[in-house]
mmCIF file of C-alpha atoms in Angstrom:
data_model
loop_
_atom_site.group_PDB
_atom_site.id
_atom_site.type_symbol
_atom_site.label_atom_id
_atom_site.label_comp_id
_atom_site.label_asym_id
_atom_site.label_seq_id
_atom_site.Cartn_x
_atom_site.Cartn_y
_atom_site.Cartn_z
ATOM 1 C CA UNK A 1046 -3.585 6.831 -7.374
ATOM 2 C CA UNK A 1047 -2.132 9.211 -4.798
ATOM 3 C CA UNK A 1048 1.551 8.362 -4.735
ATOM 4 C CA UNK A 1049 2.559 11.431 -6.627
ATOM 5 C CA UNK A 1050 1.604 13.278 -3.467
ATOM 6 C CA UNK A 1051 4.598 11.744 -1.508
ATOM 7 C CA UNK A 1052 8.188 12.972 -1.949
ATOM 8 C CA UNK A 1053 10.784 10.832 -3.620
ATOM 9 C CA UNK A 1054 12.127 9.377 -0.275
ATOM 10 C CA UNK A 1055 8.494 8.562 0.918
ATOM 11 C CA UNK A 1056 7.753 6.974 -2.479
ATOM 12 C CA UNK A 1057 10.920 4.648 -2.116
ATOM 13 C CA UNK A 1058 9.894 3.940 1.454
ATOM 14 C CA UNK A 1059 6.400 3.145 0.413
ATOM 15 C CA UNK A 1060 7.787 0.599 -2.460
ATOM 16 C CA UNK A 1061 9.693 -1.100 0.195
ATOM 17 C CA UNK A 1062 6.640 -1.511 2.628
ATOM 18 C CA UNK A 1063 4.509 -2.559 -0.318
ATOM 19 C CA UNK A 1064 7.087 -5.231 -1.348
ATOM 20 C CA UNK A 1065 7.640 -6.363 2.263
ATOM 21 C CA UNK A 1066 3.793 -6.717 2.862
ATOM 22 C CA UNK A 1067 3.199 -8.608 -0.287
ATOM 23 C CA UNK A 1068 5.435 -11.400 0.971
ATOM 24 C CA UNK A 1069 3.574 -11.647 4.315
ATOM 25 C CA UNK A 1070 1.548 -14.496 3.258
ATOM 26 C CA UNK A 1071 4.592 -16.398 1.972
ATOM 27 C CA UNK A 1072 4.479 -15.534 -1.791
ATOM 28 C CA UNK A 1073 4.553 -12.565 -4.030
ATOM 29 C CA UNK A 1074 1.435 -13.208 -6.106
ATOM 30 C CA UNK A 1075 1.356 -12.177 -9.830
ATOM 31 C CA UNK A 1076 -1.697 -9.931 -9.166
ATOM 32 C CA UNK A 1077 0.275 -8.101 -6.578
ATOM 33 C CA UNK A 1078 3.541 -7.944 -8.696
ATOM 34 C CA UNK A 1079 1.358 -6.059 -11.369
ATOM 35 C CA UNK A 1080 -0.090 -3.598 -8.863
ATOM 36 C CA UNK A 1081 3.476 -2.928 -7.557
ATOM 37 C CA UNK A 1082 4.687 -2.343 -11.261
ATOM 38 C CA UNK A 1083 1.893 0.133 -11.643
ATOM 39 C CA UNK A 1084 2.955 1.895 -8.549
ATOM 40 C CA UNK A 1085 6.537 2.159 -9.640
ATOM 41 C CA UNK A 1086 5.380 3.763 -12.811
ATOM 42 C CA UNK A 1087 3.214 6.203 -10.872
ATOM 43 C CA UNK A 1088 6.338 7.043 -8.694
ATOM 44 C CA UNK A 1089 8.401 7.345 -11.876
ATOM 45 C CA UNK A 1090 10.722 4.711 -10.189
ATOM 46 C CA UNK A 1091 10.323 2.083 -12.753
ATOM 47 C CA UNK A 1092 13.836 0.650 -12.275
ATOM 48 C CA UNK A 1093 13.675 0.746 -8.309
ATOM 49 C CA UNK A 1094 14.245 -2.462 -6.647
ATOM 50 C CA UNK A 1095 13.372 -3.173 -3.093
ATOM 51 C CA UNK A 1096 16.732 -3.474 -1.290
ATOM 52 C CA UNK A 1097 15.966 -2.398 2.250
ATOM 53 C CA UNK A 1098 13.726 -5.183 3.306
ATOM 54 C CA UNK A 1099 15.613 -6.002 6.313
ATOM 55 C CA UNK A 1100 15.288 -2.387 7.463
ATOM 56 C CA UNK A 1101 11.430 -2.255 7.592
ATOM 57 C CA UNK A 1102 11.375 -1.083 11.063
ATOM 58 C CA UNK A 1103 13.793 1.883 10.253
ATOM 59 C CA UNK A 1104 11.524 2.823 7.211
ATOM 60 C CA UNK A 1105 8.460 2.784 9.424
ATOM 61 C CA UNK A 1106 10.134 4.986 11.862
ATOM 62 C CA UNK A 1107 11.248 7.223 9.251
ATOM 63 C CA UNK A 1108 7.552 7.447 7.847
ATOM 64 C CA UNK A 1109 6.286 8.197 11.282
ATOM 65 C CA UNK A 1110 7.585 11.831 10.693
ATOM 66 C CA UNK A 1111 5.642 12.356 7.477
ATOM 67 C CA UNK A 1112 2.324 14.087 7.481
ATOM 68 C CA UNK A 1113 -0.853 12.278 8.522
ATOM 69 C CA UNK A 1114 -1.884 12.845 4.770
ATOM 70 C CA UNK A 1115 1.053 10.842 3.553
ATOM 71 C CA UNK A 1116 0.431 8.055 6.236
ATOM 72 C CA UNK A 1117 -3.293 7.649 4.998
ATOM 73 C CA UNK A 1118 -2.094 7.553 1.432
ATOM 74 C CA UNK A 1119 0.361 4.808 2.373
ATOM 75 C CA UNK A 1120 -2.479 2.897 3.915
ATOM 76 C CA UNK A 1121 -4.852 3.389 1.137
ATOM 77 C CA UNK A 1122 -2.182 2.043 -1.349
ATOM 78 C CA UNK A 1123 -1.121 -0.796 0.628
ATOM 79 C CA UNK A 1124 -4.675 -1.913 0.776
ATOM 80 C CA UNK A 1125 -4.663 -1.597 -2.958
ATOM 81 C CA UNK A 1126 -1.711 -4.039 -3.168
ATOM 82 C CA UNK A 1127 -2.888 -6.409 -0.516
ATOM 83 C CA UNK A 1128 -6.401 -6.677 -1.900
ATOM 84 C CA UNK A 1129 -5.110 -7.460 -5.528
ATOM 85 C CA UNK A 1130 -5.856 -11.240 -4.808
ATOM 86 C CA UNK A 1131 -9.181 -10.301 -3.332
ATOM 87 C CA UNK A 1132 -8.321 -10.653 0.430
ATOM 88 C CA UNK A 1133 -6.094 -9.459 3.147
ATOM 89 C CA UNK A 1134 -4.584 -12.357 5.009
ATOM 90 C CA UNK A 1135 -4.075 -12.495 8.769
ATOM 91 C CA UNK A 1136 -0.370 -11.741 8.486
ATOM 92 C CA UNK A 1137 -1.099 -8.844 6.103
ATOM 93 C CA UNK A 1138 -3.856 -7.562 8.381
ATOM 94 C CA UNK A 1139 -1.681 -7.681 11.441
ATOM 95 C CA UNK A 1140 1.081 -5.794 9.488
ATOM 96 C CA UNK A 1141 -1.480 -3.012 8.436
ATOM 97 C CA UNK A 1142 -2.854 -2.798 12.189
ATOM 98 C CA UNK A 1143 0.915 -2.413 13.492
ATOM 99 C CA UNK A 1144 1.667 0.214 10.799
ATOM 100 C CA UNK A 1145 -1.720 2.039 11.563
ATOM 101 C CA UNK A 1146 -0.789 2.079 15.279
ATOM 102 C CA UNK A 1147 2.714 3.449 14.575
ATOM 103 C CA UNK A 1148 1.050 6.083 12.275
ATOM 104 C CA UNK A 1149 -1.455 6.818 14.989
ATOM 105 C CA UNK A 1150 -4.218 6.211 12.691
ATOM 106 C CA UNK A 1151 -7.370 5.265 14.479
ATOM 107 C CA UNK A 1152 -8.942 1.868 14.064
ATOM 108 C CA UNK A 1153 -12.343 3.222 12.574
ATOM 109 C CA UNK A 1154 -10.150 5.190 10.013
ATOM 110 C CA UNK A 1155 -8.367 2.148 8.916
ATOM 111 C CA UNK A 1156 -11.646 0.313 8.451
ATOM 112 C CA UNK A 1157 -13.006 3.211 6.637
ATOM 113 C CA UNK A 1158 -9.788 3.224 4.272
ATOM 114 C CA UNK A 1159 -10.139 -0.638 3.902
ATOM 115 C CA UNK A 1160 -13.931 -0.196 2.821
ATOM 116 C CA UNK A 1161 -13.035 2.631 0.457
ATOM 117 C CA UNK A 1162 -10.334 0.404 -1.410
ATOM 118 C CA UNK A 1163 -12.703 -2.553 -1.647
ATOM 119 C CA UNK A 1164 -15.456 -0.354 -3.064
ATOM 120 C CA UNK A 1165 -12.994 1.274 -5.600
ATOM 121 C CA UNK A 1166 -11.724 -2.089 -6.529
ATOM 122 C CA UNK A 1167 -15.346 -3.146 -7.110
ATOM 123 C CA UNK A 1168 -16.173 -0.061 -9.296
ATOM 124 C CA UNK A 1169 -13.192 -0.666 -11.476
ATOM 125 C CA UNK A 1170 -14.049 -4.261 -11.862
ATOM 126 C CA UNK A 1171 -17.735 -3.207 -12.811
ATOM 127 C CA UNK A 1172 -16.226 -0.694 -15.347
ATOM 128 C CA UNK A 1173 -14.101 -3.437 -16.932
ATOM 129 C CA UNK A 1174 -17.295 -5.747 -17.004
ATOM 130 C CA UNK A 1175 -19.297 -2.808 -18.659
ATOM 131 C CA UNK A 1176 -16.842 -2.180 -21.505
ATOM 132 C CA UNK A 1177 -16.296 -5.885 -22.126
ATOM 133 C CA UNK A 1178 -20.038 -6.471 -23.033
#
């Protein structure tokens, strides 16, 4: 939704984080893969394949130099992919919390972002239900 506001390097770093966070629950779910594919289209990086999964800490360090706006966008979009299956598991939640701490995003802001993404998902689902009747 907001990934076009990131520069190309930040977009690639985000795609790495997204791929990494998807696997924290031990699997890459089809619903999460679909969201990741849509993110690649949004970034115009359709052919991009995550290849720096062993360097996630370096990616996080690099993103710490981005603006607060970019860091919030990353959290919003990560929640978007993590909530694709309807829940954020404990490992995913711990990763988001660690990332937010590294990004110096306050806990109440993370909770607000989480609630907003859930609400947006509900509204989109409701829209699909409205047009299907």
